[in-house]
GROMACS .gro file of N, CA and C in nm:
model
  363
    1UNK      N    1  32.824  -3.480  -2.038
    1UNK     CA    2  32.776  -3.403  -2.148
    1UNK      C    3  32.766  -3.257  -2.109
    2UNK      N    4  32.762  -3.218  -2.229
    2UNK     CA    5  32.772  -3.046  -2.197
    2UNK      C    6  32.656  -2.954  -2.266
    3UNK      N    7  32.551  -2.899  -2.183
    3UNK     CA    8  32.444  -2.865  -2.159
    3UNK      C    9  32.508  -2.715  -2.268
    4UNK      N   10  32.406  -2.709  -2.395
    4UNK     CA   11  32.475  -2.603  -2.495
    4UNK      C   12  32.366  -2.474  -2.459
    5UNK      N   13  32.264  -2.502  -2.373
    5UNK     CA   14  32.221  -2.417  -2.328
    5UNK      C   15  32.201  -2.341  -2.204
    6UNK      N   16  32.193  -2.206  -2.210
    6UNK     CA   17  32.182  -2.145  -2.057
    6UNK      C   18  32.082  -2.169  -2.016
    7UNK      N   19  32.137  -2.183  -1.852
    7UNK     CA   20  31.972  -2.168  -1.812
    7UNK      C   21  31.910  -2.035  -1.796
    8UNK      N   22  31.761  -2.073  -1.814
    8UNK     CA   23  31.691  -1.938  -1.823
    8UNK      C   24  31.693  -1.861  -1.699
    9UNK      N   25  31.674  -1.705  -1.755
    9UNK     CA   26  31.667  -1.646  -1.633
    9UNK      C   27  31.523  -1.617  -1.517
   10UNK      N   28  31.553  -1.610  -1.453
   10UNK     CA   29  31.384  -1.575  -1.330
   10UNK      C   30  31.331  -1.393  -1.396
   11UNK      N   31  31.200  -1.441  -1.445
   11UNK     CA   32  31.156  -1.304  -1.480
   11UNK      C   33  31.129  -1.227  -1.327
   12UNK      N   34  31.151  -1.073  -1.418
   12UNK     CA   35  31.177  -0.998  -1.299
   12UNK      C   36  31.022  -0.882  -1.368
   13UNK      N   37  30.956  -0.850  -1.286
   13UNK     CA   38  30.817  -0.796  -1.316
   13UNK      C   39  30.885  -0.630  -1.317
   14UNK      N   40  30.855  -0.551  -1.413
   14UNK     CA   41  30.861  -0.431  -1.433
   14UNK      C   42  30.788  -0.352  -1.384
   15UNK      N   43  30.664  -0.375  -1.358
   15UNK     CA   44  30.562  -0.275  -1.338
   15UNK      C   45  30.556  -0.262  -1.133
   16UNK      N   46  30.522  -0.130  -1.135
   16UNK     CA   47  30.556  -0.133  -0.970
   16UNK      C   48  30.393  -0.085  -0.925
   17UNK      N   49  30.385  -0.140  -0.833
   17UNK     CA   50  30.199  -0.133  -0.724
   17UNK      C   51  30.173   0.007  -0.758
   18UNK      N   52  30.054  -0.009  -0.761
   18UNK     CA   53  29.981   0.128  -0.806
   18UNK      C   54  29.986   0.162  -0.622
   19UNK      N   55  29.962   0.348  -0.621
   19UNK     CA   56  30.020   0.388  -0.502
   19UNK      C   57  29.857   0.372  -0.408
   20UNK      N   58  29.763   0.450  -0.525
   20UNK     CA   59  29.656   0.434  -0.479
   20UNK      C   60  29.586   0.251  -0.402
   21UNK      N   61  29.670   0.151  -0.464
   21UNK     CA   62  29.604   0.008  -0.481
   21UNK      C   63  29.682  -0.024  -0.324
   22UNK      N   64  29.776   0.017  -0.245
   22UNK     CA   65  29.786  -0.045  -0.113
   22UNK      C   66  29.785   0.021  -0.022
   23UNK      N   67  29.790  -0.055   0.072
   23UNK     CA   68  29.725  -0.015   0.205
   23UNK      C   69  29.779   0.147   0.245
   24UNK      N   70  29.904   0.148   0.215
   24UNK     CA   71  30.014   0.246   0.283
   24UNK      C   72  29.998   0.350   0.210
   25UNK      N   73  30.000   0.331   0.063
   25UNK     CA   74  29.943   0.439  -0.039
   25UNK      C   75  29.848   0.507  -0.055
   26UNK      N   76  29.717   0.404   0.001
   26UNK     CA   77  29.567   0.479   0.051
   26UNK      C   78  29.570   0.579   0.187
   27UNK      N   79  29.669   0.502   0.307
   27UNK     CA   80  29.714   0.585   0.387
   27UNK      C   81  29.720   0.735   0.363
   28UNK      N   82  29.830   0.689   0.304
   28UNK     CA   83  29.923   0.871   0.290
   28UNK      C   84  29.841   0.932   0.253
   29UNK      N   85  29.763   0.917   0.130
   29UNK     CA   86  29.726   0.964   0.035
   29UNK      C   87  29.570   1.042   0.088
   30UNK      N   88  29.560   0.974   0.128
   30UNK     CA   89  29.394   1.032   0.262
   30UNK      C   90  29.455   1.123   0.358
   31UNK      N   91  29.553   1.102   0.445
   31UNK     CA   92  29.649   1.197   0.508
   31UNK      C   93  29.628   1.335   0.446
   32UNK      N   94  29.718   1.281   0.327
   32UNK     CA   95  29.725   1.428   0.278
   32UNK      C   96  29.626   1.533   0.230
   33UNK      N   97  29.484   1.427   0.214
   33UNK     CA   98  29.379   1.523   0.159
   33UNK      C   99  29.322   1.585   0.297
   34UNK      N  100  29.351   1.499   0.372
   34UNK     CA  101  29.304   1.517   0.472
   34UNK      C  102  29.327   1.680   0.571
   35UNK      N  103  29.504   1.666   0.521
   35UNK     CA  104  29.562   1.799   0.588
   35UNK      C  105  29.481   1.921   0.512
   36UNK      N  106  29.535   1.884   0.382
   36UNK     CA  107  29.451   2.004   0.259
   36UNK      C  108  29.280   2.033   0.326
   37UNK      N  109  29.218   1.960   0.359
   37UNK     CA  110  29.074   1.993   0.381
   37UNK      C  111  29.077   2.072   0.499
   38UNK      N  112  29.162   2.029   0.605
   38UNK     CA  113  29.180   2.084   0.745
   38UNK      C  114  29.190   2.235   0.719
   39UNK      N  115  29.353   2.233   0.598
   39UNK     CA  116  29.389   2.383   0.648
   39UNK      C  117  29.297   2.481   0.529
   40UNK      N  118  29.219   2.415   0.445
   40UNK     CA  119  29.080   2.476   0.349
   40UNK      C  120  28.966   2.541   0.498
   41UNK      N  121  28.919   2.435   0.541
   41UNK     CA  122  28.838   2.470   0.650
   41UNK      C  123  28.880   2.544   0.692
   42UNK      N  124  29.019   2.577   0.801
   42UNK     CA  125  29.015   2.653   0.893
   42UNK      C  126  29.045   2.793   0.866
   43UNK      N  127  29.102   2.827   0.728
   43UNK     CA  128  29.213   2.954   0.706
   43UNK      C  129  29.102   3.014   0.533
   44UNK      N  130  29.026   2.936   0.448
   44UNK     CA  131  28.980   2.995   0.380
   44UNK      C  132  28.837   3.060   0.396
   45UNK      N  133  28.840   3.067   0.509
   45UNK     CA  134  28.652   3.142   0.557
   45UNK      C  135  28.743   3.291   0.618
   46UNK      N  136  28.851   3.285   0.629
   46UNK     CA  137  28.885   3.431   0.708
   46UNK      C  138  28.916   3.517   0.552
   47UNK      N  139  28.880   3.471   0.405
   47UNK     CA  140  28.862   3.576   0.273
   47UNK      C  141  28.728   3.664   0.332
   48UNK      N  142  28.692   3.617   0.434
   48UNK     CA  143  28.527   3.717   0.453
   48UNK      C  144  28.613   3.819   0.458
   49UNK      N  145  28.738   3.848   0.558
   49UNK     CA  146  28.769   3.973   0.585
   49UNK      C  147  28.784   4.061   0.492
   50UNK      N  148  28.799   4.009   0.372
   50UNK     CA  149  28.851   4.115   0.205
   50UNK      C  150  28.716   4.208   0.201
   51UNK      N  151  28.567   4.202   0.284
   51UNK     CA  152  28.480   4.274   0.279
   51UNK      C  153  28.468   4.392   0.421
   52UNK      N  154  28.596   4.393   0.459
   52UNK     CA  155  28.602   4.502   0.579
   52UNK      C  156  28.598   4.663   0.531
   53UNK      N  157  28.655   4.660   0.372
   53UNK     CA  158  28.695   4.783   0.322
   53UNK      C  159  28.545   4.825   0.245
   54UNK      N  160  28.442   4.747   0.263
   54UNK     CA  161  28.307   4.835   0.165
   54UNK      C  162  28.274   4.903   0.261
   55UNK      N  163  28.208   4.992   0.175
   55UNK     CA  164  28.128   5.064   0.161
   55UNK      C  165  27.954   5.072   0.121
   56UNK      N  166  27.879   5.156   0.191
   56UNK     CA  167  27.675   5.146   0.146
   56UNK      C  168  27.710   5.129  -0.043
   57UNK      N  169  27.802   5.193  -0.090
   57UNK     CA  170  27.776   5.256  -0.224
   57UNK      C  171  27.880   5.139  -0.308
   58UNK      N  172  27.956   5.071  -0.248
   58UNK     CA  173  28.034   4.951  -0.316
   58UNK      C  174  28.017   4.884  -0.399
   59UNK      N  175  28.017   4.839  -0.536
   59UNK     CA  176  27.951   4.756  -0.574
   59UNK      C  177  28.034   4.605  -0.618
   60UNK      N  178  28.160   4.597  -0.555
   60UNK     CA  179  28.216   4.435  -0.584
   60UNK      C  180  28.104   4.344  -0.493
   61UNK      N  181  28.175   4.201  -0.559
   61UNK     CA  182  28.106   4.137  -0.515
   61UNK      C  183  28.073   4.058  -0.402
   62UNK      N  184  28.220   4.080  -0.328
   62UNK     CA  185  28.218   4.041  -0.182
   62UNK      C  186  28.145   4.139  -0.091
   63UNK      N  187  28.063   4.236  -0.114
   63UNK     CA  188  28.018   4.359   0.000
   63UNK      C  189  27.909   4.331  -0.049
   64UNK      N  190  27.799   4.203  -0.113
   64UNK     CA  191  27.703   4.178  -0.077
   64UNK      C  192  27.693   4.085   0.033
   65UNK      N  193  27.597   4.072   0.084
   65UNK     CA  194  27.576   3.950   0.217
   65UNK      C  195  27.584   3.807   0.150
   66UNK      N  196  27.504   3.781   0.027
   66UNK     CA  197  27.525   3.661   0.004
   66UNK      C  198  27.646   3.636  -0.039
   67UNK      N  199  27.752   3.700  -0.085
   67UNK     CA  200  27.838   3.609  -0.124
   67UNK      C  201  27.967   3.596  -0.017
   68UNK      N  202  27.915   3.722   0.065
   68UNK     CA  203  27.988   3.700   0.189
   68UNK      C  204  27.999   3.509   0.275
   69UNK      N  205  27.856   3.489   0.296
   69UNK     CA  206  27.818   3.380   0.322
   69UNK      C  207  27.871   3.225   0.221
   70UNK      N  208  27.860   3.253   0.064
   70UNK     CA  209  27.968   3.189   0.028
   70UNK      C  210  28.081   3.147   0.060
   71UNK      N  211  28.134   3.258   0.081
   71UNK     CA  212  28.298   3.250   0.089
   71UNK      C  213  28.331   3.243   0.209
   72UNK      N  214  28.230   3.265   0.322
   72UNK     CA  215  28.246   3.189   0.457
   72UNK      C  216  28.217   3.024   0.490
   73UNK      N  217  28.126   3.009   0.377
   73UNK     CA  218  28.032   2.874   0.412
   73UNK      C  219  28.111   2.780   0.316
   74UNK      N  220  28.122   2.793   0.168
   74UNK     CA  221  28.178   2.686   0.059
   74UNK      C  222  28.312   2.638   0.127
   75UNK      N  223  28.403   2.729   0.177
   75UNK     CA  224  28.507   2.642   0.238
   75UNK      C  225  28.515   2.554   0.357
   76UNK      N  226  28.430   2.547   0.440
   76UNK     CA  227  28.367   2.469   0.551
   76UNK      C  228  28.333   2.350   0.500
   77UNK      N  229  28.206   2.378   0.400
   77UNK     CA  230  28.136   2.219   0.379
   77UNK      C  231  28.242   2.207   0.206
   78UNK      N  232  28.312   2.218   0.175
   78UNK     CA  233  28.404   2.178   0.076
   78UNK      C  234  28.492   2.072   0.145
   79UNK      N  235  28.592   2.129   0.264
   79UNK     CA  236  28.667   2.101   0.354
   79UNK      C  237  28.563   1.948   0.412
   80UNK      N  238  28.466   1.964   0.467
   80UNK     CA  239  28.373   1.843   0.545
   80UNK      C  240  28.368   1.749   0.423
   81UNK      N  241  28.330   1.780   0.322
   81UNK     CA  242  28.316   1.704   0.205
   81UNK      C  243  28.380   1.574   0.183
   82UNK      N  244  28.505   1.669   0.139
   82UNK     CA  245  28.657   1.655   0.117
   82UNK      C  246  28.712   1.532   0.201
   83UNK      N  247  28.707   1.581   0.321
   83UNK     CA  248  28.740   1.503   0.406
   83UNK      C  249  28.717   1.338   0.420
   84UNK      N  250  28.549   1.378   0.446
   84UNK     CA  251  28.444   1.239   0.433
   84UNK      C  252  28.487   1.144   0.308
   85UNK      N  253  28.513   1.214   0.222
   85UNK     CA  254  28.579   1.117   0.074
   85UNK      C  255  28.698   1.045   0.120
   86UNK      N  256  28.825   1.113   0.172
   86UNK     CA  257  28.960   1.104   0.212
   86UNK      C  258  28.890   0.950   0.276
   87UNK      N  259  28.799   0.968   0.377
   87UNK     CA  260  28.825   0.844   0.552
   87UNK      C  261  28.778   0.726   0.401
   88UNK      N  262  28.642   0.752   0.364
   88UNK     CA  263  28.592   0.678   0.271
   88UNK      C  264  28.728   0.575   0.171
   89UNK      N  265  28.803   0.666   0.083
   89UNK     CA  266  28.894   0.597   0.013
   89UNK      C  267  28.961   0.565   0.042
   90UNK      N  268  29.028   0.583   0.203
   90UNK     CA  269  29.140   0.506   0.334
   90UNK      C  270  29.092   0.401   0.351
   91UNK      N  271  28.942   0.398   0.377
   91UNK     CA  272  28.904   0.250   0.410
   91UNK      C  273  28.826   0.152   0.355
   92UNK      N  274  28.821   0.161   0.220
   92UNK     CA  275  28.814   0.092   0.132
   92UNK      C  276  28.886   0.047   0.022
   93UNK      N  277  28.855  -0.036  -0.103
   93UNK     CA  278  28.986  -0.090  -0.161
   93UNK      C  279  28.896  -0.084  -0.305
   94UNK      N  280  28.967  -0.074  -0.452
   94UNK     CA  281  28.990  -0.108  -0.520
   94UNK      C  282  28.934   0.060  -0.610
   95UNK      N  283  28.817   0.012  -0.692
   95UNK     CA  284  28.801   0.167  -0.775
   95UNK      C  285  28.735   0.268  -0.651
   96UNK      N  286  28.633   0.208  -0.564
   96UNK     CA  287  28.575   0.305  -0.501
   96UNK      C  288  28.694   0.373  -0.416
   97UNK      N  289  28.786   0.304  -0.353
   97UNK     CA  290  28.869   0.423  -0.310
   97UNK      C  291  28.979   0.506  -0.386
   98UNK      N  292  28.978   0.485  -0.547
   98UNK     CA  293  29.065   0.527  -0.628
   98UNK      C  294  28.998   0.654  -0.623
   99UNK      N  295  28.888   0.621  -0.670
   99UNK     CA  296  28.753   0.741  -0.734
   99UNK      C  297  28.803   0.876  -0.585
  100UNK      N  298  28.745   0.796  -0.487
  100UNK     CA  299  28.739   0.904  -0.375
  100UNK      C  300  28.846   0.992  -0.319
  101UNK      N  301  28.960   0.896  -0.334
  101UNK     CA  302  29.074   0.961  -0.300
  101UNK      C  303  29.147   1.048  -0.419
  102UNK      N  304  29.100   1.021  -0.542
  102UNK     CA  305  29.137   1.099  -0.669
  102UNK      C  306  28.986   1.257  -0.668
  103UNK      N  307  28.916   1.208  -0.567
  103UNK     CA  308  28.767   1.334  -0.615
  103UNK      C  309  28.805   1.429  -0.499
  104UNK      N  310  28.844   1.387  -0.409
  104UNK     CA  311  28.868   1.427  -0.227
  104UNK      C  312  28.948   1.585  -0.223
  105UNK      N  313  29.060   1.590  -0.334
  105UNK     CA  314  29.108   1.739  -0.296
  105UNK      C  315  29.076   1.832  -0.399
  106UNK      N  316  29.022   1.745  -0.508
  106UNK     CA  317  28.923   1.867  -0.582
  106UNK      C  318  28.781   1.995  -0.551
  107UNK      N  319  28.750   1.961  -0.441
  107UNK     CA  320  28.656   1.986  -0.355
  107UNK      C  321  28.705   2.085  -0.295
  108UNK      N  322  28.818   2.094  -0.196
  108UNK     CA  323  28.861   2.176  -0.135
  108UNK      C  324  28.932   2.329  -0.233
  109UNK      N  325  28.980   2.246  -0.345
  109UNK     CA  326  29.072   2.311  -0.438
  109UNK      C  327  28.922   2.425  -0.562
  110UNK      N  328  28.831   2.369  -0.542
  110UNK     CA  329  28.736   2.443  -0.609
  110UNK      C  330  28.740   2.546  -0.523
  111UNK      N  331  28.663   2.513  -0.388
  111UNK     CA  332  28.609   2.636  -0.269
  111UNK      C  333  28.745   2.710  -0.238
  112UNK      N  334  28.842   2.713  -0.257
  112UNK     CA  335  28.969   2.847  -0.299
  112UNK      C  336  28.951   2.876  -0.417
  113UNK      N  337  28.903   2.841  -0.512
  113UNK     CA  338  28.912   2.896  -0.666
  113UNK      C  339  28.780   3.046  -0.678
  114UNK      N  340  28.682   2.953  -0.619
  114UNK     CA  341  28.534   2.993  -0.596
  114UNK      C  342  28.552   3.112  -0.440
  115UNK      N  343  28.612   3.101  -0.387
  115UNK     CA  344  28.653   3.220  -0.293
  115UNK      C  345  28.732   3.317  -0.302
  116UNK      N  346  28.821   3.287  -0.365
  116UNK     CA  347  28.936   3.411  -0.403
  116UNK      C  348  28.887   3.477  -0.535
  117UNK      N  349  28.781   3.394  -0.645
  117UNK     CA  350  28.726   3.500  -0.768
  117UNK      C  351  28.573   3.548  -0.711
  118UNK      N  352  28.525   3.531  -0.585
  118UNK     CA  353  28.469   3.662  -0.542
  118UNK      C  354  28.533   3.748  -0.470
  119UNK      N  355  28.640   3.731  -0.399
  119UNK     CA  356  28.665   3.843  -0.360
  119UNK      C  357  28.730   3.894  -0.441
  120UNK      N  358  28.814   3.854  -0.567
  120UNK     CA  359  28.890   3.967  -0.643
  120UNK      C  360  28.809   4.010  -0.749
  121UNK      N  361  28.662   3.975  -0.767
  121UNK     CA  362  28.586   4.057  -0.861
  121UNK      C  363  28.545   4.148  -0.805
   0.00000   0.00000   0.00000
């Protein structure tokens, strides 16, 4: 006898692993906040220098002391922050490391936003 039907085919799944949801994806992905926090820390505290050119009579806003200290200090503990989120969402699994590893380079990415609009006011 002769079988009038095909056989069916093996479904084939469309949707591909979320990058954040495995191991290798949490990897990288902490890596990379990781670098971002590093080179936040080490290279955005030297905007202090944009206050070498005041003056007693200056009045922007980087040639006060406090915001000097800002823009030395917010990129340090932004960067530490930052970081601590990154190890956090590397080594954990499901929303809590989505959350952390999606919150992790916003942190760093503020304290350049928040450093470069005091020194260019």
């Amino acid at each position: 006898m002769i079988n009038d039907q095909a056989p069916a085919a093996p479904s084939v799944s469309d949707t591909a692993p979320s990058v954040t949801g495995s191991a290798v994806g949490r990897i990288v992905a902490g890596l990379l906040v990781l670098a971002f926090a590093g080179v936040t820390g080490l290279f955005a505290p030297f905007l202090v220098m944009a206050s070498d050119g005041c003056s007693e009579d200056d009045a922007r806003t980087i040639c006060s002391v406090g915001a000097q200290q800002v823009v030395g200090n917010l990129p340090v503990i932004a960067a530490f922050v930052g970081a601590l989120l990154a190890v956090v969402g590397m080594g954990s699994r499901g929303g809590v490391s989505r959350g952390c590893l999606l919150a992790a380079p916003f942190l760093p990415a503020l304290a350049w936003v928040v450093s470069l609009a005091i020194v260019g006011a």
